[in-house]
Short mmCIF file of N, CA, C and O in Angstrom, two decimals:
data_model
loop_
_atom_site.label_atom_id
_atom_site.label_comp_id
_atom_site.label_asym_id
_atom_site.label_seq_id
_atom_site.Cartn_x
_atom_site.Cartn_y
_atom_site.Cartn_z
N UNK A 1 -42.79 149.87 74.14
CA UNK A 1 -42.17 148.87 73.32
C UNK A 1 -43.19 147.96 72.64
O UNK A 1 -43.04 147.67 71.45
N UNK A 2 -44.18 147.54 73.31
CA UNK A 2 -45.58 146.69 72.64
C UNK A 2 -45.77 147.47 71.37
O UNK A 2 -45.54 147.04 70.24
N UNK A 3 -46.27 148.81 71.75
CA UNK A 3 -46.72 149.79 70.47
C UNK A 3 -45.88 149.72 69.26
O UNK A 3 -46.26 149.79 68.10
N UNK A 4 -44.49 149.55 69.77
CA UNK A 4 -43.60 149.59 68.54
C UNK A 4 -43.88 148.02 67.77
O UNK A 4 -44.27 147.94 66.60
N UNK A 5 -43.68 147.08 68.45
CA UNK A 5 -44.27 145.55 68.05
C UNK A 5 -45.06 145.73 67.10
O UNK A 5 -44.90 145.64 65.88
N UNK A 6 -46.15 146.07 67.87
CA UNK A 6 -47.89 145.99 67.27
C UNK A 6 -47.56 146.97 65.57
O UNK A 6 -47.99 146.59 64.48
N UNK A 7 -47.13 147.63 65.70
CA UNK A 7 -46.69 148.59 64.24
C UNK A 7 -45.87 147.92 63.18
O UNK A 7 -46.27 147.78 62.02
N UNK A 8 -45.01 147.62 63.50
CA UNK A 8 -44.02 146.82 63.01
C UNK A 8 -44.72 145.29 62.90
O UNK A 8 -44.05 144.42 62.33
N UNK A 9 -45.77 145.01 63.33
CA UNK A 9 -46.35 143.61 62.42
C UNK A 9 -47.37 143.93 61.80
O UNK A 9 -47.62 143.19 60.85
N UNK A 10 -48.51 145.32 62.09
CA UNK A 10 -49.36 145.96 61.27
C UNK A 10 -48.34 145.56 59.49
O UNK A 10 -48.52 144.85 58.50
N UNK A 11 -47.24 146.58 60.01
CA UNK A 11 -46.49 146.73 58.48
C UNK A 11 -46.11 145.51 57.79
O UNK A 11 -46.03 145.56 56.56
N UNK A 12 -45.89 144.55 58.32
CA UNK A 12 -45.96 143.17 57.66
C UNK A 12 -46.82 142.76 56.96
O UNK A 12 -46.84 142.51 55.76
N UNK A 13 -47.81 142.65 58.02
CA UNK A 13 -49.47 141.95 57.63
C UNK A 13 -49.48 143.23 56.74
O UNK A 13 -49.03 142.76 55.70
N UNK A 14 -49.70 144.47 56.50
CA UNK A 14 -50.24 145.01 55.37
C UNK A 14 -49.18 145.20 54.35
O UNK A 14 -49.14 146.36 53.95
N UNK A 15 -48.30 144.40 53.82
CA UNK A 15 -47.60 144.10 53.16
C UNK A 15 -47.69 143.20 52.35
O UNK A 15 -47.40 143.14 51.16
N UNK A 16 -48.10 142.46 53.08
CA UNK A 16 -48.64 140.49 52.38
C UNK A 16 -50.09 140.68 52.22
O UNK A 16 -50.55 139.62 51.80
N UNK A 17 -51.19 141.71 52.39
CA UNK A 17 -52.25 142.26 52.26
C UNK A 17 -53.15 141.87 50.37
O UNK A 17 -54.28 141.61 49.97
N UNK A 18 -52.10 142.02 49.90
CA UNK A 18 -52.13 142.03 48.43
C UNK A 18 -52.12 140.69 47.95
O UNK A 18 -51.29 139.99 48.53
N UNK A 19 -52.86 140.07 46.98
CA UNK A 19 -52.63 139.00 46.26
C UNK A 19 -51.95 139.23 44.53
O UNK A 19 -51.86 138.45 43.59
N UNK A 20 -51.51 140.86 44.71
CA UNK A 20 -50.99 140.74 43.78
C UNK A 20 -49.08 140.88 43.60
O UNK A 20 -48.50 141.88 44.00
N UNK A 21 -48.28 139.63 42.91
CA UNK A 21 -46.98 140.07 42.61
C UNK A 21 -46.75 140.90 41.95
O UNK A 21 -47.33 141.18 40.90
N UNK A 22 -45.40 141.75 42.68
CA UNK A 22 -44.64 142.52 42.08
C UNK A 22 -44.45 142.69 40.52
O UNK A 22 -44.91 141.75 39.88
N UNK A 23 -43.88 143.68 39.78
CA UNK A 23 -43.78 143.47 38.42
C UNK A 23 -42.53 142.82 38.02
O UNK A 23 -42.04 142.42 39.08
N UNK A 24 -41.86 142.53 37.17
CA UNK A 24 -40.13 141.77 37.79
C UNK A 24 -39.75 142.38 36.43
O UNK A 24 -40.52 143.13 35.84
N UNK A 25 -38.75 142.10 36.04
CA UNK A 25 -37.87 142.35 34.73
C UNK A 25 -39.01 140.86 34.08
O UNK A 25 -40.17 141.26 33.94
N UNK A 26 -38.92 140.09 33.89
CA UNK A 26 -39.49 138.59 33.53
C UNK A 26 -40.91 139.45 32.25
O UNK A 26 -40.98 139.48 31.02
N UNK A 27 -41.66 139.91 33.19
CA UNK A 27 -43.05 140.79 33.22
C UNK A 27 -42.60 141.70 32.02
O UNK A 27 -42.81 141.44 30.84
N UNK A 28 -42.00 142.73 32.45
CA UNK A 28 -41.62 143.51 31.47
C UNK A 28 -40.97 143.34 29.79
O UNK A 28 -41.21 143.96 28.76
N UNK A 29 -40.13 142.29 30.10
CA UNK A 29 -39.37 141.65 29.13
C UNK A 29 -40.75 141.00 28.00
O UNK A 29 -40.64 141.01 26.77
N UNK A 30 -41.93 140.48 28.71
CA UNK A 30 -43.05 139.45 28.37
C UNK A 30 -43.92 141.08 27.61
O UNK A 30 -44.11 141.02 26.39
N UNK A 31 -44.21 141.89 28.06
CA UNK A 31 -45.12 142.87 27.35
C UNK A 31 -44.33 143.93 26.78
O UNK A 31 -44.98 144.98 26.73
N UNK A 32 -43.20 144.01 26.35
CA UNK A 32 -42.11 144.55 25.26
C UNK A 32 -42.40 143.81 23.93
O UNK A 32 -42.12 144.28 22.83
N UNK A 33 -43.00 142.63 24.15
CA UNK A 33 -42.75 141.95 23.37
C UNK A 33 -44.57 142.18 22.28
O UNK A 33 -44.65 141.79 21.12
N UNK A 34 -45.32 142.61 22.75
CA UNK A 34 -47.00 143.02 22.49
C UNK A 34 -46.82 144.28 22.50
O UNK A 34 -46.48 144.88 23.51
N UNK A 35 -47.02 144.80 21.42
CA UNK A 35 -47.64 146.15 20.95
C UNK A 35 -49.11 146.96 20.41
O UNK A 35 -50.03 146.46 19.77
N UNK A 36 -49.02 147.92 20.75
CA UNK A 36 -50.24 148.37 20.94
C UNK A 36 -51.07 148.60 19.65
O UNK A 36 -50.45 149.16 18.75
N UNK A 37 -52.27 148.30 19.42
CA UNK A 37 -52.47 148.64 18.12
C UNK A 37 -54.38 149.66 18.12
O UNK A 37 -55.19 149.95 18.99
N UNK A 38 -54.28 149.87 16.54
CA UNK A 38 -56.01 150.42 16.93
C UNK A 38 -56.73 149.77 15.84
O UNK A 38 -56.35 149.49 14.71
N UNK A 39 -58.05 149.56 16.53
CA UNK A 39 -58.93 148.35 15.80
C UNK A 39 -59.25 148.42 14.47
O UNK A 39 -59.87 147.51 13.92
N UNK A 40 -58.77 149.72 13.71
CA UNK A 40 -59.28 149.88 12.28
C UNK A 40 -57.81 149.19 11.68
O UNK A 40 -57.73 149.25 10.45
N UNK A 41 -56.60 148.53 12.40
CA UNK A 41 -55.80 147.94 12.02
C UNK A 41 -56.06 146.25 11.79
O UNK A 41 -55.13 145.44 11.81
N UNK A 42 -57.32 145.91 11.60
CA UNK A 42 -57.74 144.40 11.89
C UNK A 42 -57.90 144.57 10.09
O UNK A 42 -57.54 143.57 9.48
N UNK A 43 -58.37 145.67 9.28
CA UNK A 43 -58.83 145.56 8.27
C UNK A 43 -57.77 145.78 7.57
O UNK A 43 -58.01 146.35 6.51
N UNK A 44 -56.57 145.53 7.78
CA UNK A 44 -55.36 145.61 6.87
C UNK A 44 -55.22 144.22 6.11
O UNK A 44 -55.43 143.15 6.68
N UNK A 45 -54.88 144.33 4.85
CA UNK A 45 -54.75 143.16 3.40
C UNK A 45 -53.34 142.53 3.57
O UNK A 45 -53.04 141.40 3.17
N UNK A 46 -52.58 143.34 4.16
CA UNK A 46 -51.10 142.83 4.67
C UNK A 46 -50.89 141.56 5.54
O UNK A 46 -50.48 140.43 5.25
N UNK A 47 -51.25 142.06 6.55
CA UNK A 47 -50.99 141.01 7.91
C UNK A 47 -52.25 140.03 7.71
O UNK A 47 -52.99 140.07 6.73
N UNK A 48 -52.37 139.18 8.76
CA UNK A 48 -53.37 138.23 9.11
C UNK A 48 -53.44 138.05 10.57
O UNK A 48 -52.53 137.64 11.29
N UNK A 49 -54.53 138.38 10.88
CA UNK A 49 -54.58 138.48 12.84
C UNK A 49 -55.55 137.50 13.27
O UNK A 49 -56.69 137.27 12.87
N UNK A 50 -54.70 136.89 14.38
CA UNK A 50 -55.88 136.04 14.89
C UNK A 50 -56.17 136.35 16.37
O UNK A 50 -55.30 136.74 17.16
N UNK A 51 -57.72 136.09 16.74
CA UNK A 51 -58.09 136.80 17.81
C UNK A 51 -57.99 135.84 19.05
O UNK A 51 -58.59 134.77 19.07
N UNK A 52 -57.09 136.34 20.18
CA UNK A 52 -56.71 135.26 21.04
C UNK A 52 -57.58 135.32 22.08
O UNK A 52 -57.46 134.36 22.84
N UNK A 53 -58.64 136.33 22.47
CA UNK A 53 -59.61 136.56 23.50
C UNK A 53 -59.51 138.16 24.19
O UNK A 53 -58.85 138.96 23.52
N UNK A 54 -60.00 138.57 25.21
CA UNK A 54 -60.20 139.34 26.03
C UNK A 54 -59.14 139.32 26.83
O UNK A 54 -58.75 138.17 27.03
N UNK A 55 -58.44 140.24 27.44
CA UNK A 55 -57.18 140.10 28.11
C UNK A 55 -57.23 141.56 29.55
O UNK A 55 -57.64 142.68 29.24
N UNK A 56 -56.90 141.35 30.59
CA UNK A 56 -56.94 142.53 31.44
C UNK A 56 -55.86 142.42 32.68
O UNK A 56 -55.35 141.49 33.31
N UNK A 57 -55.78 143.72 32.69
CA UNK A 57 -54.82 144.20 33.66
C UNK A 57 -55.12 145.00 34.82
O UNK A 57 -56.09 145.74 34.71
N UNK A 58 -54.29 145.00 36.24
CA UNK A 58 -55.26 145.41 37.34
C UNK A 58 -53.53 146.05 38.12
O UNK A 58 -52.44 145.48 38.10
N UNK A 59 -53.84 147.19 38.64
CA UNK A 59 -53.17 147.62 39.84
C UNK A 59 -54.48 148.21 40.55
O UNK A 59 -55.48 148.89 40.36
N UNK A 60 -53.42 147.09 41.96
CA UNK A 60 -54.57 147.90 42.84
C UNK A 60 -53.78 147.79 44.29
O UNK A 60 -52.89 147.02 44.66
N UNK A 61 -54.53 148.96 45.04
CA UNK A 61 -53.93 149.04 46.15
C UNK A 61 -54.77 148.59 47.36
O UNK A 61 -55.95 148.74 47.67
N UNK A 62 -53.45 147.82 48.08
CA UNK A 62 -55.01 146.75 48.98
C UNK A 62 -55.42 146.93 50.25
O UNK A 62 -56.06 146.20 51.00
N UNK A 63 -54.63 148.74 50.49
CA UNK A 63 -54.82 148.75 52.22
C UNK A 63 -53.98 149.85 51.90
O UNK A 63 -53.26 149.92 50.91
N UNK A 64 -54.14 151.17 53.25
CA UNK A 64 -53.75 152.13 53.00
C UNK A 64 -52.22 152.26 52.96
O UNK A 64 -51.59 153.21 52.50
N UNK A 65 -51.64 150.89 53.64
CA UNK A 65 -50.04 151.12 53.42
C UNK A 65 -49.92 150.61 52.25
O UNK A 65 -49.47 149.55 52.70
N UNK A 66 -49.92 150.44 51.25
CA UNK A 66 -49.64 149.79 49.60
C UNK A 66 -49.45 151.14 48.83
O UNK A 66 -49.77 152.23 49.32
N UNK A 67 -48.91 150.98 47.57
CA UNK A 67 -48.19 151.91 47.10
C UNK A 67 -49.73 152.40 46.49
O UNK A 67 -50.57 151.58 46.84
N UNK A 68 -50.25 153.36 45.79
CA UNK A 68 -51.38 153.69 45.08
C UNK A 68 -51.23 153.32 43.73
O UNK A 68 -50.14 153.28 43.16
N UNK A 69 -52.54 152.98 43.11
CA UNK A 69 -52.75 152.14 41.89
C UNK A 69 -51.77 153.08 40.91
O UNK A 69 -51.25 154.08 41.40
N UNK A 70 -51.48 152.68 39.25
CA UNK A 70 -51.36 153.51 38.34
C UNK A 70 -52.11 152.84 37.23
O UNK A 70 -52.45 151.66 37.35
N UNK A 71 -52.41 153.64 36.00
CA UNK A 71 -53.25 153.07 34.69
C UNK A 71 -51.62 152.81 33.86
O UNK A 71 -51.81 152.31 32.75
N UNK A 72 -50.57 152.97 34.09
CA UNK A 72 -49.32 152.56 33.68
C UNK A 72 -49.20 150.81 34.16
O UNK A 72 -49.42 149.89 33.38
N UNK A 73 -48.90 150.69 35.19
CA UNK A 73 -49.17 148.88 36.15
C UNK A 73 -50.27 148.13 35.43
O UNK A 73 -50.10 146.99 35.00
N UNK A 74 -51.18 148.65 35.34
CA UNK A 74 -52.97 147.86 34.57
C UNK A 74 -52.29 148.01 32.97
O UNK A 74 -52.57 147.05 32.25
N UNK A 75 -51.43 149.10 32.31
CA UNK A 75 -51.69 148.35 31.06
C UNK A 75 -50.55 147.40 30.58
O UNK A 75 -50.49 146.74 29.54
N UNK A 76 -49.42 147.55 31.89
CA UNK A 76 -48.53 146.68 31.77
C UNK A 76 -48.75 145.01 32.04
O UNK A 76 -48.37 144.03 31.39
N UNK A 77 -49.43 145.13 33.13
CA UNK A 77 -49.94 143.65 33.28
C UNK A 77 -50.90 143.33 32.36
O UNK A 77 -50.93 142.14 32.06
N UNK A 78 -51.90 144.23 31.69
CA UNK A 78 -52.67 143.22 30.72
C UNK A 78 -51.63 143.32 29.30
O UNK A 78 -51.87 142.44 28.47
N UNK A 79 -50.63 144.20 28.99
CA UNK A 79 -49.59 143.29 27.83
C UNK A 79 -48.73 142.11 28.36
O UNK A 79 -47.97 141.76 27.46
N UNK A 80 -48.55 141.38 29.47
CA UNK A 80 -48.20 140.27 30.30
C UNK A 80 -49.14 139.52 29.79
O UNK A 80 -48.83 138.80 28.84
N UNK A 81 -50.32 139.51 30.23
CA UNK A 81 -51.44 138.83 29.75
C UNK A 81 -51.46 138.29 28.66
O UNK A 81 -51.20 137.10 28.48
N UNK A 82 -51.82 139.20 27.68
CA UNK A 82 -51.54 139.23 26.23
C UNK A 82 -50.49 138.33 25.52
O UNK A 82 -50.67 137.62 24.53
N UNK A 83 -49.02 138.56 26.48
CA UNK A 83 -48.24 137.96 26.01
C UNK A 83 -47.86 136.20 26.45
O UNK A 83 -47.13 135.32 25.99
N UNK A 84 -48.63 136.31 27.38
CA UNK A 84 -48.80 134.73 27.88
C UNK A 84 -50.14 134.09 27.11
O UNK A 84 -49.97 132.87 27.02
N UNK A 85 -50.99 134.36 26.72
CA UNK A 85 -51.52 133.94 25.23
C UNK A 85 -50.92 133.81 24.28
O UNK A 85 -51.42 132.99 23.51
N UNK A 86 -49.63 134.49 23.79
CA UNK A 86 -48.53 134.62 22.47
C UNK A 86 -49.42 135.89 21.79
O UNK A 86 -49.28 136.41 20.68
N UNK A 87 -50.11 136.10 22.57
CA UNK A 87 -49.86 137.82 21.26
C UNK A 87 -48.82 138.45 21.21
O UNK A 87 -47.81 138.38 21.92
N UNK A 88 -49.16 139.36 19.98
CA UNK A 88 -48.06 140.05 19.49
C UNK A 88 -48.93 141.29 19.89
O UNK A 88 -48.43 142.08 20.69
N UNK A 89 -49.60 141.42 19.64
CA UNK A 89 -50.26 143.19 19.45
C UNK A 89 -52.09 143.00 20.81
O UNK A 89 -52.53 141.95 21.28
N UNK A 90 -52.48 143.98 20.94
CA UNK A 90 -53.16 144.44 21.64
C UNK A 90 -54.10 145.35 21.23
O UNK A 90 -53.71 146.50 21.02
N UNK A 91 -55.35 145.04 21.08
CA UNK A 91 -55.91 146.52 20.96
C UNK A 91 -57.02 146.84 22.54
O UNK A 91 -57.99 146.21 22.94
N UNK A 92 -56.31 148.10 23.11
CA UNK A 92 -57.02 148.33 24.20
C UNK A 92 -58.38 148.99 24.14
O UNK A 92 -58.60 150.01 23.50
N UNK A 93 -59.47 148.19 25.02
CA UNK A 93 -60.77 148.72 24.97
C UNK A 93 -61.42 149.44 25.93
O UNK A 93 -62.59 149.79 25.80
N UNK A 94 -60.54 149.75 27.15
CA UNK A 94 -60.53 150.64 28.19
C UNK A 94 -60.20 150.26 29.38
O UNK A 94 -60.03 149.13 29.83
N UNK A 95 -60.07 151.82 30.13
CA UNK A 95 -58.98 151.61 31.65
C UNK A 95 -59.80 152.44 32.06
O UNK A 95 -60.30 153.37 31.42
N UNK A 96 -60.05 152.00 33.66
CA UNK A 96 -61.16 152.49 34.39
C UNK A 96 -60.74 152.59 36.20
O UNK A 96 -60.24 151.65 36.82
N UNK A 97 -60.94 153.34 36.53
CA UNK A 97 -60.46 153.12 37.88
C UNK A 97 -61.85 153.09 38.92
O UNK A 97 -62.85 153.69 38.53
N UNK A 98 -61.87 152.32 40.33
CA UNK A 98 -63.10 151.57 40.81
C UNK A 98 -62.15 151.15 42.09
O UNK A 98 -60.96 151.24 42.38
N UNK A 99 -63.29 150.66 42.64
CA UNK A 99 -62.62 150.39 43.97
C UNK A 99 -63.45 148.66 44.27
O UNK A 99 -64.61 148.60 43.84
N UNK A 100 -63.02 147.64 44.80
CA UNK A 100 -63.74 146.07 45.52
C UNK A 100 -63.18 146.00 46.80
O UNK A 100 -62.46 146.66 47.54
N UNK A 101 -63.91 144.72 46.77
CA UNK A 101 -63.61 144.42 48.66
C UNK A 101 -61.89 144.17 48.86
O UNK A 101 -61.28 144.33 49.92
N UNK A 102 -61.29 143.75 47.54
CA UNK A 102 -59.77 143.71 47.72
C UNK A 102 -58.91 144.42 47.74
O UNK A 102 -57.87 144.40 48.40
N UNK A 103 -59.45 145.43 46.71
CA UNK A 103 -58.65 147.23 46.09
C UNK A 103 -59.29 148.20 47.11
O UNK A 103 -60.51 148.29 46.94
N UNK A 104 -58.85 148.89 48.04
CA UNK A 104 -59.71 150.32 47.89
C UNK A 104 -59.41 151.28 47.27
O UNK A 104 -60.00 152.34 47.49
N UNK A 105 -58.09 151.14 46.00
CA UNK A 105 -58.25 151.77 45.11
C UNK A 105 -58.08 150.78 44.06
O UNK A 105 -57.89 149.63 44.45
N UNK A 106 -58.13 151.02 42.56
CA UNK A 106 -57.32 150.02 41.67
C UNK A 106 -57.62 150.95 40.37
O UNK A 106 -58.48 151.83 40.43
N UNK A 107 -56.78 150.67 39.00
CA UNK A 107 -56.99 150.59 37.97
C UNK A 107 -57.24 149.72 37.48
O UNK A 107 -56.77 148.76 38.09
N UNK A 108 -57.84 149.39 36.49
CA UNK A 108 -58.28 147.77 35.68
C UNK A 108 -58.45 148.04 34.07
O UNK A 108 -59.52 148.32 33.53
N UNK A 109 -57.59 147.96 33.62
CA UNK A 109 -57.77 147.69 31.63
C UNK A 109 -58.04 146.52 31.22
O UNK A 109 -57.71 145.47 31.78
N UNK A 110 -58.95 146.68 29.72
CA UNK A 110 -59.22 145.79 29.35
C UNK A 110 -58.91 145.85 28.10
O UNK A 110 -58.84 146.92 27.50
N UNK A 111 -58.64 144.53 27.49
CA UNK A 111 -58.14 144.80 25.48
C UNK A 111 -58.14 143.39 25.05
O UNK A 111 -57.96 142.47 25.84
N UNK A 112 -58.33 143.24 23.87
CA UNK A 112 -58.30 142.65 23.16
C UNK A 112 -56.68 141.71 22.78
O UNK A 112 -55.83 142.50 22.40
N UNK A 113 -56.26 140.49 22.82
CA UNK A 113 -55.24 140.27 22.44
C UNK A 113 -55.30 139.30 20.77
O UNK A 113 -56.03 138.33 20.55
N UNK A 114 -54.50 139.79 19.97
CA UNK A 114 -53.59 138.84 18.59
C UNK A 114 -52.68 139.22 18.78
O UNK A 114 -52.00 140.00 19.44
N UNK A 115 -52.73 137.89 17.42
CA UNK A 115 -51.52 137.24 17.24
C UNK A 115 -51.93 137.76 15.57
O UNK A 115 -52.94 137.47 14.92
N UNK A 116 -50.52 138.76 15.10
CA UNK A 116 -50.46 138.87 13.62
C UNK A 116 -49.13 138.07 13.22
O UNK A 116 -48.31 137.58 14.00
N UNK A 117 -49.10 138.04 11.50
CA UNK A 117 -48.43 137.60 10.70
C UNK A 117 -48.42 137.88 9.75
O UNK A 117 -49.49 137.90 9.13
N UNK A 118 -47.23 138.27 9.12
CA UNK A 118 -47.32 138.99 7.58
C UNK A 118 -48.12 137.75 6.88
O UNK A 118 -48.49 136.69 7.38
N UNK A 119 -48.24 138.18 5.76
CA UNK A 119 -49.13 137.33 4.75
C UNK A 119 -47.53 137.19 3.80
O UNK A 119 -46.47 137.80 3.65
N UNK A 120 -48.10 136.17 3.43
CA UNK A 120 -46.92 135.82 2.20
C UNK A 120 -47.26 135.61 0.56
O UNK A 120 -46.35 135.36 -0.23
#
């Protein structure tokens, strides 16, 4: 009966293991809203883009009971990102998978976030 204990709080503690939250509808709803773009789209006469910074996204898995990373989770959280700056668009500059003292696995993207606007 101990053994069963001791397992059953392993699975807790490596549950709360992670400092990272869940994805929610909230999240999703926030990077629906940022679309993806490619950098030879900065030189368009149409729009007007302004550059809001460097933006990145991370799944990672933080212990062998955690679900395993995806490069889907990393580019969803860095359009979250993106979109909590107010971008609209994204241009991604790469997704890389690596392991730290927090992940022993993870994905991590990185991109660029604007904000466009038609020109008038």
């Amino acid at each position: 009966m101990k053994s069963l204990s001791l397992v059953a709080v392993l699975f807790i503690i490596a549950g709360c293991a992670t400092n990272q939250s869940p994805v929610n509808e909230v999240d999703i709803a926030a990077a629906e809203t940022v679309e993806f773009m490619r950098p030879y789209e900065l030189s368009r006469n149409d729009v007007s883009f302004v550059s809001l910074g460097r933006v990145q996204g991370e799944s990672c898995q933080a212990n062998v009971f955690s679900s395993k990373p995806t490069q889907q989770e990393a580019l969803l959280r860095m359009k979250v990102a993106a979109a909590e700056l107010g971008a609209n668009r994204v241009i991604l500059r790469r997704c890389q998978q690596d392991q730290t003292d927090e992940c022993r696995a993870r994905w991590i993207c990185t991109g660029d976030a604007h904000q466009s606007q038609p020109l008038h």
